[in-house]
Amino acid sequence: MKEMPLQVEVKPKSKLKIPSLSKTRKRSDYFWAYCMIAPTMIGLTIFYLWPIIQTIYFSFTEWGAFGQYEWTGLDNYRRMLEDSNLLQSFKNTGIYIVFTVPIGIFLSILIAVLLNQKIKGKSVYRTLYFLPVITMPAAIAMVWRWLYNSDYGLLNYLLSIFGIKGPQWVSDPKIALYSIIVVAIWSGLGYNMVIFLSGLQGIPRSYYEAAEIDGAGPVKVFFKITLPLLSPVIFFVTIMSFIGAFQVFDLIFMMIGKSSTALENTQSIVYLFYQHAFVLNDKGYAAAIAVLLLIIILIITAIQMVLQKKWVHYD
Amino acid sequence: MEKARHHITSKTILIHLILIVGALAMVFPFIWMLLTSLKTYAESIHVPPVIVPKHFQWVNYKDVFDLLPFFKFMFNTLIITVIRTIGQLLLCSLAAYAFARIEFPGRNILFLIALSVLMVPGQVFLLPQYMIMVKLGWLNTLQAVVVPGLFSAFGTFLLRQFFMGLPKELEEAARLDGCNHFQIYWKIMLPLAKPGLVALGIFTTLWSWNELMWPMIVNSSPESMTLSVGLSSLQGQYLTNYPVLMAGSFLAILPMLILFMILQKQFIEGIAVTGSK
Amino acid sequence: MKKWLVLLLTLALGLLGLAGCGSSGTSGDAKDGKVEITYGFWDKKQVPAVDEIIKLFNEKYPNIKVKTELTPYAQYFQKLETAATGGALPDVLWMNGPHIVQYAEGKVIVPLSDLASKDNYSLDNYPKSLVDLYTVDGKLYGIPKDFDTTGLWYNKKIFDEAGIPYPDNTWDWNKLKEVAKKLTNKNKGVYGFAALMGNQGGYYDFIWQNGGHIISEDGKSVGFDQPEAIEALKYNISFIKEGLSPTQAQMTETAPSELFSSGKIAMMFDGPWMVPEYKKNPDLNVAVVPKGKQRAVSIHGLANVIAANTKHKDAAWKFVQFLGSKEAAEVYAKTGTVIPAYNGTQDAWLKAVPNLNLQAFIDGVDYSVPLPSVKNTGEIWQYETDILKKAWSNEESVEDAAKELTKKADEALAKN
């Protein structure tokens, strides 16, 4: 991600420069270029770029039954300010991010570092850790809901052996979100681990060898060499995880039932969007929520670009 | 500097210990899923839990197929995944090549516009995309899921990185031989960008297979559902009959599991590549 | 050059092929004059009966092929709303009381009155209350299919083990509570009575039994905050409070109907649609619902309607007529699937499952109250779920929840 979009590419000078770049060649170039980008650009415009404008438009409307809508100006935005459900969903999403991202990254780095050592069976471990990543969130949610079941789930049974009465992992409003966070960390670990592993392998051995000669212990090596050199990757993963966590939906949708008492305390912003858009048929309001999400992510991206210059080491 | 590679130190044991604990935590839910899928409902709610069922209830799997057309789900998901992946590989690489290797007016602006899509959260596209599907009459069809997924700013960006890294001399040499851009793209650049293509392919395959929200929104008829959506609808029918739900879940993840076992290396390398770019 | 052309063509053809075979919601015509219509419904328990009815229908009309579309209830109306917006509703579909007004006034289903009078289709064959339910603004929109009331399902084995006589028609609220206490056995994980949070066959019934009302006569206000309703809600929730029922959280995690089938719940209210499921368990039977200040149970019935976007109105109407015929009713009756609406066929239903006291449901008709139905019933039901669950899980007092619900529901009613 070094070449971030804002960097304008300098025209490379061709080494074998042909004295006169003929007009026909240029025209042929342009023809091919436009043809080649056409499918993607047209597709992106129809399905992505134009929809951005449409969503912004819809955010100023209110929808009735069966697809009729009318302009209502800033009503939806005013409503957002008073919507306690929305505020709560922000809190929920915030808690989700605060726990999932740092803990997840820490664990992934840990496992990646361990796997980077000289040990046997690396590929077996890698495969096992990657299993949750290739599993669909719908299935993951199902099996974890079952493990978490208050009366018949395995987790509470194991706790009962030690005389502890297990809580209602997915029904207790105070705990449900954290139960989901555990599942999120569990299922994302392998993905980040693989990226970190590849990053670790990109660190030249010479650094480690030099440190060894200097007599540095493993902890010092980790903090003074590994971490700094890994920082571009850590930065990238953090941002991606953050943005991903911000948009959490699948897990919550599958693990928390519509009539569950824990719903208000676990709804994410995107879940609320889905509710309003496709269950309550409140599409205008949903569009407003989407616009809100857009603004927030743009701000985060801007912050990211500033931070990147300050914090990330490049050699 | 030759250290005895299989020298078992206490450090190695500690590392293995931690890794094994983690690996068990990773795998255990899958084992439990399989075991539960073979129990009767009574066994599954028995306290203390029955670990291994007395008789393997393969009938649970039959129930899944009886109620919902699971084979259809798999077929739908397969078609969607394959077409999306091939489509993206083709379309994104075409555009990426042009953006990377050809100078043409508006190149940078157009690329920036395409890239702006990356900065927008997916939900912003959903409603209008949905309205398009409604207008086209494409609800409950496979193309509703496939078509928007054929175009990817991410894929274009990723592959452009790859193409930019290839030496310009190759191109000039081919030009002298009289090739046009398409031939250069097809015969030279594409084969060289294979790691990038594999990476994008794996990424798109995984994402297509597991996607839930969009397929759920556009396809609510059992005929056109994908596996993820089918699973969620299974939950609606069977409420909390966990053995059947587990059977359904296991069936849903089985194809990707098998694919992964075969192509492990490619999967993991592919993901690593998307991260490092 | 050739290779890419081939590839591109293949891709294009592939997409076109998809566009062809993934045809949109409503029917497609085959070449030989055959017509295909789609039939949308929920409830997997009724699939065998529906299949048989279709088979009989095809004996009369071999050229009309019926494709069924089963969608779980939880997603049914959501999907319909989407489909209706896109003109992709199934040709024939199930409709229920809470939604009929919205769909009729939204003009996404077809009025059947003219079709009926043209074919001399008699509406006398159905209970008047059901015909009225599906008549909006003077026009009939649906042909009644079945009706259901509420019954007190119970587990004989649990009663036998405790030496308690089975429920009968002398039971009242006190008796229900008393027996539930005796049958609750924490050690075995058995609960006396499942206090499900549900309106039909749940708190609506209790409210009516206590003399309360849901929607006032003039349709302008709800009665949740009236003392009768609050008392009824409190009674309903008291089972949870006193440990005689699984908690709301428990009932969300593990469905009571499944717990009931497995002998973990001694008694619960449920409808006749559970017969195909519960008849498999010899320990289960059903009795009339206990009385409060008076007897009352909800009554409701589904109807078959025709979508406005159908391309085969004729075929759809023929199918709907058949669905409402005595023949179809008898299929439902003899398989014990649901109580058919067609007058006189209920006896066959009663006899279908002799070891179950199905008479309890028929008795209920005498003192039944129809489910209230207004244009935004769906909205009001959503409020009920969102707000009452707080009372059920003891997060809010019943009075507060009832007040909040009344406020929101009254606002919704004002929009009509």
mmCIF file of C-alpha atoms in Angstrom, chain A residues 2-315:
data_model
loop_
_atom_site.group_PDB
_atom_site.id
_atom_site.type_symbol
_atom_site.label_atom_id
_atom_site.label_comp_id
_atom_site.label_asym_id
_atom_site.label_seq_id
_atom_site.Cartn_x
_atom_site.Cartn_y
_atom_site.Cartn_z
ATOM 1 C CA LYS A 2 2.954 2.267 -0.391
ATOM 2 C CA GLU A 3 1.642 3.760 -3.566
ATOM 3 C CA MET A 4 -1.484 5.371 -2.182
ATOM 4 C CA PRO A 5 -3.876 6.873 -4.663
ATOM 5 C CA LEU A 6 -2.849 10.480 -4.232
ATOM 6 C CA GLN A 7 0.588 9.872 -5.599
ATOM 7 C CA VAL A 8 0.539 10.931 -9.203
ATOM 8 C CA GLU A 9 2.645 8.664 -11.302
ATOM 9 C CA VAL A 10 5.522 10.267 -13.138
ATOM 10 C CA LYS A 11 5.606 9.393 -16.809
ATOM 11 C CA PRO A 12 8.330 6.796 -17.209
ATOM 12 C CA LYS A 13 10.839 7.537 -19.876
ATOM 13 C CA SER A 14 11.081 4.736 -22.355
ATOM 14 C CA LYS A 15 14.617 3.488 -22.692
ATOM 15 C CA LEU A 16 14.383 2.555 -26.291
ATOM 16 C CA LYS A 17 12.991 5.851 -27.330
ATOM 17 C CA ILE A 18 11.716 5.870 -30.840
ATOM 18 C CA PRO A 19 12.522 9.300 -32.251
ATOM 19 C CA SER A 20 9.047 10.114 -33.504
ATOM 20 C CA LEU A 21 6.082 8.610 -31.755
ATOM 21 C CA SER A 22 3.765 8.429 -34.702
ATOM 22 C CA LYS A 23 0.262 9.737 -34.475
ATOM 23 C CA THR A 24 -1.190 6.437 -35.542
ATOM 24 C CA ARG A 25 0.587 4.672 -32.763
ATOM 25 C CA LYS A 26 -0.715 7.180 -30.260
ATOM 26 C CA ARG A 27 -4.214 6.804 -31.579
ATOM 27 C CA SER A 28 -3.873 3.037 -31.442
ATOM 28 C CA ASP A 29 -2.705 3.402 -27.856
ATOM 29 C CA TYR A 30 -5.694 5.478 -26.907
ATOM 30 C CA PHE A 31 -8.077 3.143 -28.671
ATOM 31 C CA TRP A 32 -6.776 0.118 -26.845
ATOM 32 C CA ALA A 33 -6.610 1.923 -23.548
ATOM 33 C CA TYR A 34 -10.201 3.052 -23.658
ATOM 34 C CA CYS A 35 -11.408 -0.341 -24.807
ATOM 35 C CA MET A 36 -9.583 -2.099 -22.056
ATOM 36 C CA ILE A 37 -10.773 0.086 -19.277
ATOM 37 C CA ALA A 38 -14.259 0.382 -20.690
ATOM 38 C CA PRO A 39 -15.942 -2.712 -19.185
ATOM 39 C CA THR A 40 -14.651 -2.067 -15.704
ATOM 40 C CA MET A 41 -15.198 1.670 -15.801
ATOM 41 C CA ILE A 42 -18.698 1.363 -17.201
ATOM 42 C CA GLY A 43 -19.550 -1.327 -14.674
ATOM 43 C CA LEU A 44 -18.110 0.678 -11.825
ATOM 44 C CA THR A 45 -20.035 3.725 -12.905
ATOM 45 C CA ILE A 46 -23.387 1.965 -13.171
ATOM 46 C CA PHE A 47 -23.109 -0.142 -10.075
ATOM 47 C CA TYR A 48 -20.902 1.887 -7.803
ATOM 48 C CA LEU A 49 -20.338 5.501 -8.730
ATOM 49 C CA TRP A 50 -23.870 6.443 -9.723
ATOM 50 C CA PRO A 51 -25.296 4.608 -6.690
ATOM 51 C CA ILE A 52 -23.239 6.825 -4.425
ATOM 52 C CA ILE A 53 -25.090 9.819 -5.776
ATOM 53 C CA GLN A 54 -28.399 8.000 -5.641
ATOM 54 C CA THR A 55 -27.951 6.996 -2.027
ATOM 55 C CA ILE A 56 -27.183 10.559 -1.106
ATOM 56 C CA TYR A 57 -30.351 11.584 -2.914
ATOM 57 C CA PHE A 58 -32.424 8.883 -1.238
ATOM 58 C CA SER A 59 -31.214 10.042 2.141
ATOM 59 C CA PHE A 60 -33.391 13.076 1.656
ATOM 60 C CA THR A 61 -36.529 11.061 0.955
ATOM 61 C CA GLU A 62 -39.037 8.981 2.851
ATOM 62 C CA TRP A 63 -40.437 5.747 1.535
ATOM 63 C CA GLY A 64 -43.953 4.337 1.712
ATOM 64 C CA ALA A 65 -45.148 0.857 0.942
ATOM 65 C CA PHE A 66 -44.184 -0.945 -2.220
ATOM 66 C CA GLY A 67 -41.565 1.474 -3.444
ATOM 67 C CA GLN A 68 -43.141 4.915 -3.473
ATOM 68 C CA TYR A 69 -41.058 7.742 -2.057
ATOM 69 C CA GLU A 70 -41.168 11.471 -1.594
ATOM 70 C CA TRP A 71 -38.688 14.250 -0.858
ATOM 71 C CA THR A 72 -38.478 15.195 2.786
ATOM 72 C CA GLY A 73 -35.300 17.204 2.983
ATOM 73 C CA LEU A 74 -33.292 16.972 6.146
ATOM 74 C CA ASP A 75 -35.948 15.034 8.076
ATOM 75 C CA ASN A 76 -33.958 11.826 8.157
ATOM 76 C CA TYR A 77 -30.868 13.560 9.473
ATOM 77 C CA ARG A 78 -32.843 15.323 12.151
ATOM 78 C CA ARG A 79 -34.331 11.988 13.099
ATOM 79 C CA MET A 80 -30.870 10.491 13.456
ATOM 80 C CA LEU A 81 -29.985 12.952 16.160
ATOM 81 C CA GLU A 82 -32.859 11.753 18.299
ATOM 82 C CA ASP A 83 -32.606 8.075 17.481
ATOM 83 C CA SER A 84 -31.468 6.304 20.615
ATOM 84 C CA ASN A 85 -31.233 3.038 18.723
ATOM 85 C CA LEU A 86 -28.756 4.567 16.316
ATOM 86 C CA LEU A 87 -26.694 6.053 19.099
ATOM 87 C CA GLN A 88 -26.642 2.688 20.831
ATOM 88 C CA SER A 89 -25.580 0.975 17.634
ATOM 89 C CA PHE A 90 -22.658 3.359 17.428
ATOM 90 C CA LYS A 91 -21.693 2.442 20.967
ATOM 91 C CA ASN A 92 -22.038 -1.230 20.108
ATOM 92 C CA THR A 93 -19.963 -0.932 16.978
ATOM 93 C CA GLY A 94 -17.405 1.118 18.893
ATOM 94 C CA ILE A 95 -17.026 -1.497 21.589
ATOM 95 C CA TYR A 96 -16.793 -4.161 18.932
ATOM 96 C CA ILE A 97 -13.980 -2.331 17.152
ATOM 97 C CA VAL A 98 -12.080 -1.430 20.307
ATOM 98 C CA PHE A 99 -11.872 -5.057 21.361
ATOM 99 C CA THR A 100 -11.730 -6.934 18.092
ATOM 100 C CA VAL A 101 -9.032 -4.933 16.347
ATOM 101 C CA PRO A 102 -6.251 -4.593 18.947
ATOM 102 C CA ILE A 103 -6.705 -8.022 20.503
ATOM 103 C CA GLY A 104 -7.038 -9.661 17.121
ATOM 104 C CA ILE A 105 -3.929 -8.002 15.768
ATOM 105 C CA PHE A 106 -1.930 -8.727 18.887
ATOM 106 C CA LEU A 107 -2.819 -12.407 18.771
ATOM 107 C CA SER A 108 -2.176 -12.641 15.032
ATOM 108 C CA ILE A 109 1.265 -11.099 15.409
ATOM 109 C CA LEU A 110 1.990 -13.418 18.303
ATOM 110 C CA ILE A 111 1.073 -16.519 16.367
ATOM 111 C CA ALA A 112 2.860 -15.261 13.276
ATOM 112 C CA VAL A 113 6.042 -14.643 15.232
ATOM 113 C CA LEU A 114 5.826 -18.081 16.796
ATOM 114 C CA LEU A 115 5.268 -19.688 13.444
ATOM 115 C CA ASN A 116 8.222 -17.820 12.037
ATOM 116 C CA GLN A 117 10.555 -19.647 14.361
ATOM 117 C CA LYS A 118 12.486 -22.749 13.512
ATOM 118 C CA ILE A 119 9.938 -25.397 14.370
ATOM 119 C CA LYS A 120 8.413 -28.399 12.726
ATOM 120 C CA GLY A 121 4.890 -28.643 11.405
ATOM 121 C CA LYS A 122 4.519 -25.031 10.330
ATOM 122 C CA SER A 123 2.250 -25.769 7.422
ATOM 123 C CA VAL A 124 -0.047 -27.900 9.554
ATOM 124 C CA TYR A 125 -0.448 -25.090 12.027
ATOM 125 C CA ARG A 126 -0.975 -22.581 9.252
ATOM 126 C CA THR A 127 -3.734 -24.701 7.790
ATOM 127 C CA LEU A 128 -5.488 -25.176 11.092
ATOM 128 C CA TYR A 129 -5.364 -21.514 11.966
ATOM 129 C CA PHE A 130 -6.699 -20.634 8.551
ATOM 130 C CA LEU A 131 -9.729 -22.911 8.730
ATOM 131 C CA PRO A 132 -12.089 -20.353 10.255
ATOM 132 C CA VAL A 133 -11.176 -17.875 7.541
ATOM 133 C CA ILE A 134 -12.471 -20.039 4.737
ATOM 134 C CA THR A 135 -15.641 -20.877 6.613
ATOM 135 C CA MET A 136 -18.705 -18.825 5.884
ATOM 136 C CA PRO A 137 -19.761 -16.499 8.701
ATOM 137 C CA ALA A 138 -23.253 -18.003 8.563
ATOM 138 C CA ALA A 139 -21.908 -21.417 9.527
ATOM 139 C CA ILE A 140 -19.528 -19.972 12.096
ATOM 140 C CA ALA A 141 -22.364 -18.118 13.746
ATOM 141 C CA MET A 142 -24.471 -21.279 13.894
ATOM 142 C CA VAL A 143 -21.930 -23.444 15.618
ATOM 143 C CA TRP A 144 -20.897 -20.762 18.068
ATOM 144 C CA ARG A 145 -24.526 -20.002 18.926
ATOM 145 C CA TRP A 146 -24.834 -23.633 19.800
ATOM 146 C CA LEU A 147 -21.668 -23.674 21.891
ATOM 147 C CA TYR A 148 -22.935 -20.588 23.667
ATOM 148 C CA ASN A 149 -26.440 -21.930 24.349
ATOM 149 C CA SER A 150 -27.216 -21.175 27.996
ATOM 150 C CA ASP A 151 -28.891 -24.432 28.855
ATOM 151 C CA TYR A 152 -27.517 -27.003 26.486
ATOM 152 C CA GLY A 153 -24.312 -25.530 25.139
ATOM 153 C CA LEU A 154 -20.926 -27.054 25.741
ATOM 154 C CA LEU A 155 -19.395 -23.929 27.199
ATOM 155 C CA ASN A 156 -21.748 -23.638 30.116
ATOM 156 C CA TYR A 157 -21.496 -27.334 30.739
ATOM 157 C CA LEU A 158 -17.711 -27.121 31.045
ATOM 158 C CA LEU A 159 -18.112 -24.220 33.425
ATOM 159 C CA SER A 160 -20.605 -26.169 35.484
ATOM 160 C CA ILE A 161 -18.011 -28.864 36.046
ATOM 161 C CA PHE A 162 -16.067 -26.246 37.967
ATOM 162 C CA GLY A 163 -19.195 -25.256 39.791
ATOM 163 C CA ILE A 164 -19.626 -22.011 37.851
ATOM 164 C CA LYS A 165 -23.050 -21.201 36.509
ATOM 165 C CA GLY A 166 -22.359 -19.974 33.032
ATOM 166 C CA PRO A 167 -24.031 -16.764 31.894
ATOM 167 C CA GLN A 168 -26.413 -16.399 28.981
ATOM 168 C CA TRP A 169 -23.732 -15.764 26.430
ATOM 169 C CA VAL A 170 -25.924 -14.579 23.578
ATOM 170 C CA SER A 171 -29.070 -13.513 25.374
ATOM 171 C CA ASP A 172 -27.739 -11.377 28.170
ATOM 172 C CA PRO A 173 -27.629 -7.825 26.892
ATOM 173 C CA LYS A 174 -24.565 -7.069 28.975
ATOM 174 C CA ILE A 175 -22.504 -9.938 27.632
ATOM 175 C CA ALA A 176 -23.801 -10.773 24.182
ATOM 176 C CA LEU A 177 -21.629 -8.261 22.362
ATOM 177 C CA TYR A 178 -18.495 -9.651 23.988
ATOM 178 C CA SER A 179 -19.460 -13.177 23.064
ATOM 179 C CA ILE A 180 -19.679 -12.030 19.475
ATOM 180 C CA ILE A 181 -16.331 -10.273 19.781
ATOM 181 C CA VAL A 182 -14.719 -13.548 20.799
ATOM 182 C CA VAL A 183 -16.104 -15.226 17.704
ATOM 183 C CA ALA A 184 -14.933 -12.339 15.529
ATOM 184 C CA ILE A 185 -11.391 -12.572 16.855
ATOM 185 C CA TRP A 186 -11.466 -16.340 16.492
ATOM 186 C CA SER A 187 -12.511 -16.232 12.867
ATOM 187 C CA GLY A 188 -10.223 -13.403 11.759
ATOM 188 C CA LEU A 189 -7.030 -14.584 13.415
ATOM 189 C CA GLY A 190 -5.816 -16.784 10.610
ATOM 190 C CA TYR A 191 -6.280 -14.123 7.980
ATOM 191 C CA ASN A 192 -4.155 -11.491 9.684
ATOM 192 C CA MET A 193 -1.683 -14.103 10.809
ATOM 193 C CA VAL A 194 -0.959 -15.042 7.236
ATOM 194 C CA ILE A 195 -0.395 -11.443 6.232
ATOM 195 C CA PHE A 196 1.908 -10.845 9.175
ATOM 196 C CA LEU A 197 3.787 -14.041 8.480
ATOM 197 C CA SER A 198 4.458 -12.886 4.977
ATOM 198 C CA GLY A 199 5.548 -9.528 6.335
ATOM 199 C CA LEU A 200 7.874 -11.173 8.838
ATOM 200 C CA GLN A 201 9.415 -13.257 6.145
ATOM 201 C CA GLY A 202 10.179 -10.074 4.296
ATOM 202 C CA ILE A 203 12.482 -8.873 7.032
ATOM 203 C CA PRO A 204 16.050 -9.558 5.972
ATOM 204 C CA ARG A 205 17.917 -12.047 8.109
ATOM 205 C CA SER A 206 20.840 -9.662 8.291
ATOM 206 C CA TYR A 207 19.055 -7.562 10.894
ATOM 207 C CA TYR A 208 18.517 -10.551 13.155
ATOM 208 C CA GLU A 209 22.021 -11.774 12.692
ATOM 209 C CA ALA A 210 23.419 -8.387 13.563
ATOM 210 C CA ALA A 211 21.283 -8.289 16.689
ATOM 211 C CA GLU A 212 22.476 -11.726 17.685
ATOM 212 C CA ILE A 213 26.065 -10.630 17.378
ATOM 213 C CA ASP A 214 25.258 -7.691 19.605
ATOM 214 C CA GLY A 215 23.861 -10.151 22.116
ATOM 215 C CA ALA A 216 20.282 -8.888 22.147
ATOM 216 C CA GLY A 217 17.647 -11.109 23.776
ATOM 217 C CA PRO A 218 14.469 -12.173 21.958
ATOM 218 C CA VAL A 219 12.278 -9.563 23.613
ATOM 219 C CA LYS A 220 14.603 -6.723 22.691
ATOM 220 C CA VAL A 221 14.861 -8.070 19.163
ATOM 221 C CA PHE A 222 11.116 -8.118 18.892
ATOM 222 C CA PHE A 223 10.588 -4.580 20.013
ATOM 223 C CA LYS A 224 13.573 -2.939 18.411
ATOM 224 C CA ILE A 225 13.741 -4.782 15.108
ATOM 225 C CA THR A 226 10.689 -6.861 14.313
ATOM 226 C CA LEU A 227 7.997 -4.415 15.295
ATOM 227 C CA PRO A 228 9.430 -1.359 13.595
ATOM 228 C CA LEU A 229 10.160 -3.235 10.404
ATOM 229 C CA LEU A 230 6.722 -4.764 10.512
ATOM 230 C CA SER A 231 5.036 -1.433 11.071
ATOM 231 C CA PRO A 232 3.867 -0.829 7.491
ATOM 232 C CA VAL A 233 2.080 -4.165 7.556
ATOM 233 C CA ILE A 234 0.710 -3.569 11.034
ATOM 234 C CA PHE A 235 -0.562 -0.224 9.904
ATOM 235 C CA PHE A 236 -2.235 -1.642 6.838
ATOM 236 C CA VAL A 237 -3.830 -4.511 8.752
ATOM 237 C CA THR A 238 -5.050 -2.157 11.453
ATOM 238 C CA ILE A 239 -6.770 0.100 8.992
ATOM 239 C CA MET A 240 -8.317 -2.774 7.062
ATOM 240 C CA SER A 241 -9.467 -4.454 10.275
ATOM 241 C CA PHE A 242 -10.884 -1.215 11.531
ATOM 242 C CA ILE A 243 -12.867 -0.581 8.394
ATOM 243 C CA GLY A 244 -13.998 -4.197 8.303
ATOM 244 C CA ALA A 245 -15.027 -4.167 11.939
ATOM 245 C CA PHE A 246 -16.923 -0.968 11.381
ATOM 246 C CA GLN A 247 -19.112 -2.763 8.881
ATOM 247 C CA VAL A 248 -19.821 -5.900 10.898
ATOM 248 C CA PHE A 249 -23.150 -7.478 10.005
ATOM 249 C CA ASP A 250 -23.083 -11.202 9.214
ATOM 250 C CA LEU A 251 -22.117 -12.444 12.663
ATOM 251 C CA ILE A 252 -24.598 -10.307 14.511
ATOM 252 C CA PHE A 253 -27.396 -11.071 12.103
ATOM 253 C CA MET A 254 -26.927 -14.814 12.432
ATOM 254 C CA MET A 255 -26.192 -14.980 16.127
ATOM 255 C CA ILE A 256 -28.789 -12.661 17.606
ATOM 256 C CA GLY A 257 -32.451 -13.339 16.951
ATOM 257 C CA LYS A 258 -34.922 -10.593 16.086
ATOM 258 C CA SER A 259 -36.827 -11.021 19.326
ATOM 259 C CA SER A 260 -33.731 -11.451 21.422
ATOM 260 C CA THR A 261 -33.433 -9.265 24.451
ATOM 261 C CA ALA A 262 -29.831 -8.639 23.557
ATOM 262 C CA LEU A 263 -30.618 -7.103 20.210
ATOM 263 C CA GLU A 264 -30.399 -3.447 21.166
ATOM 264 C CA ASN A 265 -27.044 -3.981 22.775
ATOM 265 C CA THR A 266 -25.517 -5.791 19.857
ATOM 266 C CA GLN A 267 -26.940 -4.135 16.760
ATOM 267 C CA SER A 268 -24.169 -2.713 14.689
ATOM 268 C CA ILE A 269 -24.617 0.348 12.514
ATOM 269 C CA VAL A 270 -24.816 -1.788 9.409
ATOM 270 C CA TYR A 271 -27.343 -4.075 11.071
ATOM 271 C CA LEU A 272 -29.502 -1.047 11.728
ATOM 272 C CA PHE A 273 -29.065 -0.029 8.119
ATOM 273 C CA TYR A 274 -30.276 -3.435 7.000
ATOM 274 C CA GLN A 275 -33.224 -3.293 9.411
ATOM 275 C CA HIS A 276 -34.412 0.033 8.137
ATOM 276 C CA ALA A 277 -33.723 -0.683 4.492
ATOM 277 C CA PHE A 278 -35.159 -4.160 4.083
ATOM 278 C CA VAL A 279 -37.236 -5.047 7.112
ATOM 279 C CA LEU A 280 -38.948 -1.837 8.108
ATOM 280 C CA ASN A 281 -38.944 -0.488 4.568
ATOM 281 C CA ASP A 282 -37.634 2.788 5.803
ATOM 282 C CA LYS A 283 -35.304 3.128 2.849
ATOM 283 C CA GLY A 284 -34.805 6.867 3.063
ATOM 284 C CA TYR A 285 -33.610 6.669 6.627
ATOM 285 C CA ALA A 286 -31.410 3.727 5.765
ATOM 286 C CA ALA A 287 -29.816 5.767 3.004
ATOM 287 C CA ALA A 288 -29.098 8.491 5.516
ATOM 288 C CA ILE A 289 -27.382 5.965 7.743
ATOM 289 C CA ALA A 290 -25.314 4.846 4.780
ATOM 290 C CA VAL A 291 -24.280 8.422 4.078
ATOM 291 C CA LEU A 292 -23.279 8.765 7.699
ATOM 292 C CA LEU A 293 -21.133 5.665 7.380
ATOM 293 C CA LEU A 294 -19.560 7.129 4.274
ATOM 294 C CA ILE A 295 -18.622 10.357 5.986
ATOM 295 C CA ILE A 296 -17.115 8.520 8.916
ATOM 296 C CA ILE A 297 -15.024 6.216 6.769
ATOM 297 C CA LEU A 298 -13.785 9.136 4.701
ATOM 298 C CA ILE A 299 -12.671 10.904 7.855
ATOM 299 C CA ILE A 300 -10.901 7.768 9.019
ATOM 300 C CA THR A 301 -9.167 7.390 5.684
ATOM 301 C CA ALA A 302 -8.009 10.981 5.855
ATOM 302 C CA ILE A 303 -6.696 10.480 9.367
ATOM 303 C CA GLN A 304 -4.968 7.323 8.184
ATOM 304 C CA MET A 305 -3.098 9.150 5.486
ATOM 305 C CA VAL A 306 -1.851 11.750 7.935
ATOM 306 C CA LEU A 307 -0.821 9.138 10.482
ATOM 307 C CA GLN A 308 0.890 7.057 7.870
ATOM 308 C CA LYS A 309 3.402 9.771 7.258
ATOM 309 C CA LYS A 310 4.108 10.167 10.945
ATOM 310 C CA TRP A 311 4.243 6.664 12.287
ATOM 311 C CA VAL A 312 5.236 4.195 9.664
ATOM 312 C CA HIS A 313 8.844 3.272 9.079
ATOM 313 C CA TYR A 314 9.996 2.685 5.579
ATOM 314 C CA ASP A 315 13.587 1.748 4.955
#
